[in-house]
mmCIF file of C-alpha atoms and ligand atoms in Angstrom:
data_model
loop_
_atom_site.group_PDB
_atom_site.id
_atom_site.type_symbol
_atom_site.label_atom_id
_atom_site.label_comp_id
_atom_site.label_asym_id
_atom_site.label_seq_id
_atom_site.Cartn_x
_atom_site.Cartn_y
_atom_site.Cartn_z
ATOM 1 C CA MET C 17 -9.363 17.313 -7.645
ATOM 2 C CA GLU C 18 -7.056 14.363 -7.878
ATOM 3 C CA ILE C 19 -7.549 11.599 -5.285
ATOM 4 C CA SER C 20 -5.242 8.655 -4.592
ATOM 5 C CA PHE C 21 -5.872 5.699 -2.194
ATOM 6 C CA THR C 22 -3.754 7.280 0.509
ATOM 7 C CA ARG C 23 -5.829 10.545 0.390
ATOM 8 C CA PHE C 24 -9.089 8.612 0.316
ATOM 9 C CA ARG C 25 -7.980 6.443 3.239
ATOM 10 C CA VAL C 26 -6.772 9.383 5.321
ATOM 11 C CA TYR C 27 -9.884 11.376 4.665
ATOM 12 C CA SER C 28 -12.033 8.340 5.600
ATOM 13 C CA GLU C 29 -10.096 7.931 8.850
ATOM 14 C CA CYS C 30 -10.375 11.637 9.884
ATOM 15 C CA PRO C 31 -10.930 14.672 7.649
ATOM 16 C CA TRP C 32 -8.887 16.797 10.017
ATOM 17 C CA LYS C 33 -5.889 14.455 9.576
ATOM 18 C CA TYR C 34 -6.293 14.911 5.876
ATOM 19 C CA LYS C 35 -6.111 18.683 6.347
ATOM 20 C CA LEU C 36 -2.997 18.363 8.530
ATOM 21 C CA MET C 37 -1.179 16.185 5.940
ATOM 22 C CA PHE C 38 -2.289 17.430 2.611
ATOM 23 C CA VAL C 39 -3.329 21.040 3.201
ATOM 24 C CA ASP C 40 -0.881 22.113 5.896
ATOM 25 C CA GLY C 41 1.841 19.831 4.693
ATOM 26 C CA LYS C 42 2.590 18.161 8.011
ATOM 27 C CA LYS C 43 4.787 15.065 7.567
ATOM 28 C CA VAL C 44 4.384 11.742 9.360
ATOM 29 C CA PRO C 45 7.883 10.906 10.675
ATOM 30 C CA LEU C 46 9.471 7.665 9.547
ATOM 31 C CA THR C 47 9.504 4.864 12.107
ATOM 32 C CA PRO C 48 11.757 1.700 11.916
ATOM 33 C CA ALA C 49 8.735 -0.285 10.584
ATOM 34 C CA SER C 50 7.724 2.261 7.911
ATOM 35 C CA SER C 51 11.323 2.901 6.901
ATOM 36 C CA LEU C 52 12.081 -0.834 6.508
ATOM 37 C CA GLY C 53 8.788 -1.266 4.568
ATOM 38 C CA LEU C 54 9.798 1.487 2.104
ATOM 39 C CA SER C 55 13.263 -0.023 1.664
ATOM 40 C CA LEU C 56 11.714 -3.481 0.924
ATOM 41 C CA HIS C 57 9.213 -2.043 -1.528
ATOM 42 C CA ARG C 58 12.040 -0.148 -3.328
ATOM 43 C CA ALA C 59 14.256 -3.220 -3.443
ATOM 44 C CA LEU C 60 11.483 -5.427 -4.897
ATOM 45 C CA GLU C 61 10.661 -2.809 -7.543
ATOM 46 C CA SER C 62 14.312 -2.576 -8.678
ATOM 47 C CA PHE C 63 14.801 -6.438 -8.567
ATOM 48 C CA HIS C 64 11.811 -7.191 -10.743
ATOM 49 C CA ARG C 65 12.572 -4.464 -13.217
ATOM 50 C CA SER C 66 16.093 -5.841 -13.571
ATOM 51 C CA ARG C 67 14.690 -9.238 -14.745
ATOM 52 C CA VAL C 68 17.710 -10.985 -13.152
ATOM 53 C CA ASN C 69 16.351 -13.866 -11.077
ATOM 54 C CA GLU C 70 19.182 -14.274 -8.603
ATOM 55 C CA LEU C 71 19.247 -13.753 -4.833
ATOM 56 C CA ASP C 72 22.460 -11.752 -4.969
ATOM 57 C CA LYS C 73 20.800 -9.345 -7.342
ATOM 58 C CA LEU C 74 17.818 -8.946 -4.992
ATOM 59 C CA LEU C 75 20.115 -8.280 -2.025
ATOM 60 C CA ASP C 76 22.135 -5.772 -4.124
ATOM 61 C CA CYS C 77 18.894 -3.949 -4.963
ATOM 62 C CA TYR C 78 18.130 -3.889 -1.260
ATOM 63 C CA GLU C 79 21.398 -2.356 -0.357
ATOM 64 C CA GLU C 80 21.286 0.226 -3.149
ATOM 65 C CA ARG C 81 17.725 1.277 -2.312
ATOM 66 C CA TRP C 82 17.991 1.126 1.462
ATOM 67 C CA ILE C 83 16.658 4.137 3.415
ATOM 68 C CA GLY C 84 18.587 4.835 6.511
ATOM 69 C CA GLY C 85 16.230 7.274 8.132
ATOM 70 C CA GLY C 86 13.780 6.581 10.959
ATOM 71 C CA TYR C 87 16.069 4.647 13.266
ATOM 72 C CA ALA C 88 17.101 5.729 16.715
ATOM 73 C CA ASP C 89 20.719 4.537 16.379
ATOM 74 C CA GLU C 90 23.127 2.489 14.292
ATOM 75 C CA GLN C 91 22.419 -0.720 16.324
ATOM 76 C CA VAL C 92 18.558 -0.476 15.625
ATOM 77 C CA LYS C 93 19.286 0.388 11.944
ATOM 78 C CA LYS C 94 21.530 -2.790 11.652
ATOM 79 C CA GLU C 95 18.900 -5.000 13.283
ATOM 80 C CA HIS C 96 16.265 -3.854 10.811
ATOM 81 C CA PHE C 97 18.612 -4.142 7.873
ATOM 82 C CA ASP C 98 19.345 -7.779 8.848
ATOM 83 C CA LYS C 99 15.644 -8.421 9.304
ATOM 84 C CA GLY C 100 15.058 -7.087 5.809
ATOM 85 C CA ILE C 101 17.622 -9.504 4.392
ATOM 86 C CA LYS C 102 15.849 -12.458 6.022
ATOM 87 C CA ILE C 103 12.453 -11.306 4.609
ATOM 88 C CA LEU C 104 13.891 -10.967 1.102
ATOM 89 C CA GLU C 105 15.581 -14.462 1.336
ATOM 90 C CA LYS C 106 12.154 -15.937 2.129
ATOM 91 C CA TYR C 107 10.543 -13.869 -0.668
ATOM 92 C CA PHE C 108 13.113 -15.107 -3.231
ATOM 93 C CA LYS C 109 12.522 -18.685 -2.216
ATOM 94 C CA GLN C 110 8.829 -18.378 -2.701
ATOM 95 C CA GLU C 111 9.377 -16.647 -6.015
ATOM 96 C CA GLN C 112 11.041 -19.654 -7.483
ATOM 97 C CA GLU C 113 7.725 -21.606 -7.215
ATOM 98 C CA ARG C 114 5.801 -18.950 -9.015
ATOM 99 C CA ARG C 115 3.676 -20.051 -11.980
ATOM 100 C CA THR C 116 2.316 -16.658 -12.964
ATOM 101 C CA GLN C 117 3.875 -13.987 -15.177
ATOM 102 C CA ILE C 118 4.599 -10.501 -13.892
ATOM 103 C CA GLU C 119 2.412 -8.017 -15.901
ATOM 104 C CA GLY C 120 3.373 -4.901 -13.939
ATOM 105 C CA ILE C 121 5.477 -3.561 -11.116
ATOM 106 C CA GLU C 122 4.531 -0.351 -9.423
ATOM 107 C CA ARG C 123 1.915 0.052 -12.136
ATOM 108 C CA GLU C 124 0.141 3.373 -12.216
ATOM 109 C CA PHE C 125 -3.507 3.864 -13.149
ATOM 110 C CA ILE C 126 -5.493 7.039 -13.647
ATOM 111 C CA TYR C 127 -9.180 7.504 -14.575
ATOM 112 C CA PRO C 128 -11.816 10.264 -14.413
ATOM 113 C CA LEU C 129 -14.597 10.097 -11.833
ATOM 114 C CA GLY C 130 -17.214 12.856 -12.220
ATOM 115 C CA ARG C 131 -15.316 16.071 -11.931
ATOM 116 C CA HIS C 132 -12.341 14.384 -10.319
ATOM 117 C CA THR C 133 -9.431 12.258 -11.201
ATOM 118 C CA VAL C 134 -8.513 8.954 -9.407
ATOM 119 C CA ARG C 135 -4.915 7.902 -9.411
ATOM 120 C CA GLY C 136 -3.142 4.912 -7.911
ATOM 121 C CA MET C 137 -0.060 2.794 -7.907
ATOM 122 C CA ILE C 138 -0.255 -1.041 -7.684
ATOM 123 C CA ASP C 139 2.716 -2.916 -6.180
ATOM 124 C CA ARG C 140 2.452 -5.783 -8.625
ATOM 125 C CA MET C 141 0.103 -7.376 -11.159
ATOM 126 C CA ASP C 142 0.457 -10.991 -12.232
ATOM 127 C CA LYS C 143 -1.064 -12.938 -15.143
ATOM 128 C CA HIS C 144 -2.266 -16.501 -14.450
ATOM 129 C CA PRO C 145 -1.881 -19.302 -16.996
ATOM 130 C CA ASP C 146 -5.593 -19.086 -17.607
ATOM 131 C CA GLY C 147 -5.297 -15.320 -18.426
ATOM 132 C CA GLY C 148 -6.747 -14.125 -15.073
ATOM 133 C CA LEU C 149 -5.158 -11.019 -13.604
ATOM 134 C CA GLU C 150 -4.003 -10.942 -9.946
ATOM 135 C CA ILE C 151 -3.440 -7.667 -8.111
ATOM 136 C CA ILE C 152 -0.835 -7.924 -5.319
ATOM 137 C CA ASP C 153 -0.181 -5.603 -2.475
ATOM 138 C CA TYR C 154 2.943 -6.127 -0.296
ATOM 139 C CA LYS C 155 2.552 -5.606 3.406
ATOM 140 C CA THR C 156 5.642 -5.462 5.538
ATOM 141 C CA SER C 157 3.978 -5.402 8.957
ATOM 142 C CA LEU C 158 4.955 -8.278 11.252
ATOM 143 C CA ASP C 159 1.431 -8.321 12.552
ATOM 144 C CA PHE C 160 -0.562 -10.606 10.307
ATOM 145 C CA ASP C 161 -4.062 -9.785 11.554
ATOM 146 C CA GLU C 162 -3.640 -6.090 12.384
ATOM 147 C CA LYS C 163 -6.754 -4.866 10.617
ATOM 148 C CA SER C 164 -10.237 -6.001 9.956
ATOM 149 C CA PRO C 165 -10.882 -7.974 6.734
ATOM 150 C CA VAL C 166 -12.792 -4.969 5.367
ATOM 151 C CA ASP C 167 -9.793 -2.662 5.886
ATOM 152 C CA ARG C 168 -7.393 -5.171 4.450
ATOM 153 C CA THR C 169 -9.351 -5.447 1.200
ATOM 154 C CA LEU C 170 -10.419 -1.887 0.739
ATOM 155 C CA GLN C 171 -7.048 -0.876 -0.814
ATOM 156 C CA LEU C 172 -7.108 -3.855 -3.190
ATOM 157 C CA ARG C 173 -10.752 -3.125 -4.144
ATOM 158 C CA PHE C 174 -9.684 0.503 -4.844
ATOM 159 C CA TYR C 175 -6.895 -0.835 -7.112
ATOM 160 C CA ALA C 176 -9.148 -3.413 -8.868
ATOM 161 C CA LEU C 177 -11.642 -0.630 -9.635
ATOM 162 C CA GLY C 178 -8.714 1.396 -11.000
ATOM 163 C CA VAL C 179 -7.646 -1.457 -13.321
ATOM 164 C CA ARG C 180 -11.236 -1.983 -14.507
ATOM 165 C CA GLU C 181 -11.680 1.811 -15.161
ATOM 166 C CA SER C 182 -8.284 2.535 -16.770
ATOM 167 C CA LEU C 183 -7.481 -0.775 -18.621
ATOM 168 C CA GLY C 184 -11.043 -2.066 -19.083
ATOM 169 C CA VAL C 185 -10.153 -5.403 -17.574
ATOM 170 C CA LYS C 186 -11.757 -7.024 -14.532
ATOM 171 C CA PRO C 187 -9.084 -8.503 -12.225
ATOM 172 C CA SER C 188 -9.699 -12.120 -11.095
ATOM 173 C CA TRP C 189 -7.753 -12.203 -7.886
ATOM 174 C CA LEU C 190 -6.804 -9.861 -5.009
ATOM 175 C CA THR C 191 -3.846 -10.751 -2.902
ATOM 176 C CA ILE C 192 -2.107 -9.315 0.139
ATOM 177 C CA HIS C 193 1.412 -10.682 0.431
ATOM 178 C CA TYR C 194 2.706 -10.413 4.004
ATOM 179 C CA LEU C 195 6.431 -10.338 3.352
ATOM 180 C CA ALA C 196 7.625 -10.800 6.899
ATOM 181 C CA ALA C 197 5.383 -13.754 7.598
ATOM 182 C CA GLY C 198 5.876 -15.142 4.093
ATOM 183 C CA LYS C 199 2.116 -15.486 3.757
ATOM 184 C CA ARG C 200 -0.372 -14.598 1.023
ATOM 185 C CA GLU C 201 -4.035 -14.002 1.463
ATOM 186 C CA ARG C 202 -5.812 -14.377 -1.873
ATOM 187 C CA GLU C 203 -9.427 -14.003 -2.666
ATOM 188 C CA PRO C 204 -11.469 -13.863 -5.917
ATOM 189 C CA TYR C 205 -12.361 -10.302 -6.890
ATOM 190 C CA ASP C 206 -16.101 -9.537 -6.190
ATOM 191 C CA ASP C 207 -17.010 -6.546 -8.273
ATOM 192 C CA SER C 208 -20.531 -6.217 -6.925
ATOM 193 C CA ARG C 209 -19.549 -3.228 -4.746
ATOM 194 C CA GLU C 210 -17.830 -1.195 -7.329
ATOM 195 C CA ASP C 211 -20.617 1.457 -7.623
ATOM 196 C CA GLU C 212 -20.680 1.821 -3.819
ATOM 197 C CA LEU C 213 -16.913 2.386 -3.845
ATOM 198 C CA LYS C 214 -17.004 4.838 -6.704
ATOM 199 C CA ALA C 215 -19.710 6.841 -4.911
ATOM 200 C CA ALA C 216 -17.614 6.848 -1.672
ATOM 201 C CA ILE C 217 -14.500 8.074 -3.561
ATOM 202 C CA GLU C 218 -16.520 10.785 -5.324
ATOM 203 C CA ARG C 219 -18.181 11.869 -2.106
ATOM 204 C CA ALA C 220 -14.818 12.241 -0.304
ATOM 205 C CA ALA C 221 -13.378 14.185 -3.271
ATOM 206 C CA ASP C 222 -16.416 16.530 -3.259
ATOM 207 C CA ARG C 223 -16.100 17.078 0.530
ATOM 208 C CA ILE C 224 -12.343 17.701 0.286
ATOM 209 C CA GLU C 225 -12.888 20.228 -2.526
ATOM 210 C CA ASN C 226 -15.516 21.982 -0.370
ATOM 211 C CA GLY C 227 -13.047 22.262 2.547
ATOM 212 C CA ASP C 228 -15.048 19.974 4.828
ATOM 213 C CA PHE C 229 -12.456 18.854 7.389
ATOM 214 C CA LYS C 230 -14.579 18.104 10.503
ATOM 215 C CA PRO C 231 -12.479 15.993 12.934
ATOM 216 C CA ASP C 232 -13.450 12.395 13.529
ATOM 217 C CA THR C 233 -11.956 11.497 16.876
ATOM 218 C CA ALA C 234 -12.646 7.709 16.666
ATOM 219 C CA PHE C 235 -9.297 7.203 15.081
ATOM 220 C CA CYS C 236 -7.367 9.425 17.613
ATOM 221 C CA PRO C 237 -5.728 6.544 19.613
ATOM 222 C CA SER C 238 -3.814 5.282 16.613
ATOM 223 C CA CYS C 239 -3.283 8.611 14.833
ATOM 224 C CA ASP C 240 0.211 9.860 14.158
ATOM 225 C CA PHE C 241 -0.732 13.380 15.258
ATOM 226 C CA ARG C 242 -2.467 12.405 18.517
ATOM 227 C CA ARG C 243 0.085 14.165 20.715
ATOM 228 C CA THR C 244 -0.057 17.554 18.863
ATOM 229 C CA CYS C 245 -3.448 17.785 17.233
ATOM 230 C CA THR C 246 -5.767 20.349 18.826
ATOM 231 C CA HIS C 247 -8.745 18.029 18.404
ATOM 232 C CA SER C 248 -7.077 14.917 19.766
ATOM 233 C CA THR C 249 -8.812 12.885 22.427
ATOM 234 C CA ALA C 250 -5.726 10.691 22.912
ATOM 235 C CA ARG C 251 -2.904 13.042 23.936
ATOM 236 C CA SER C 252 -1.639 10.914 26.830
HETATM 237 S S1 SF4 Z 14 -5.580 13.235 16.594
HETATM 238 FE FE1 SF4 Z 14 -7.743 12.700 16.159
HETATM 239 S S2 SF4 Z 14 -8.794 14.528 15.498
HETATM 240 FE FE2 SF4 Z 14 -6.570 14.947 15.290
HETATM 241 S S3 SF4 Z 14 -6.086 14.373 13.255
HETATM 242 FE FE3 SF4 Z 14 -5.745 12.532 14.390
HETATM 243 S S4 SF4 Z 14 -7.678 11.417 14.342
HETATM 244 FE FE4 SF4 Z 14 -8.156 13.471 13.714
#
């Protein structure tokens, strides 16, 4: 089977949630936060692909690639649109100080793992003057410390492994760029746990293939399906 980071993460949170989303096809509705996040990702992709380094171009890309769904009314939509402009203005200012070269935008990787295929899409990869590769993931949440450090780096380690396996290059740096806060968390890539991660991905893919969707209720309080799921322990 083919496994992406999203599928791996959802299965690791709760196998039943995986079944609801990827077997039964239930959709997670857009929220203002997720909708704005998608719009910002789309705007940045178009902006960097254009290679036009002007703020007006970035804001044009934002307007063109804006997603209007997920907002309760026009007022809320307008508030979030304006919030997005402020985030992008801050981003553009920071970009002017960049000393790295962009190597990839929405860069896809794919590699075989046992009987399975691992696929992923990296927000951005930069090359440093010393040749080192930096993997960057944009986060649009306003909450800077919303997850534990392990959760925060799991996605980047999944991507670093993907780059190593598909391009044969070991990344030097892993970075989370919190767009709303205008902050970056960067750390050197420690590849000592690659085998452990590979084994975890392969194990998850094996279990999915075997139809093992036993619910894990530890995640219920923050699950998108907590009000409707038959196994939920957090309905109220
Ligand atoms: S509500 Fe709980 S049991 Fe149901 S899918 Fe979500 S995490 Fe799993």
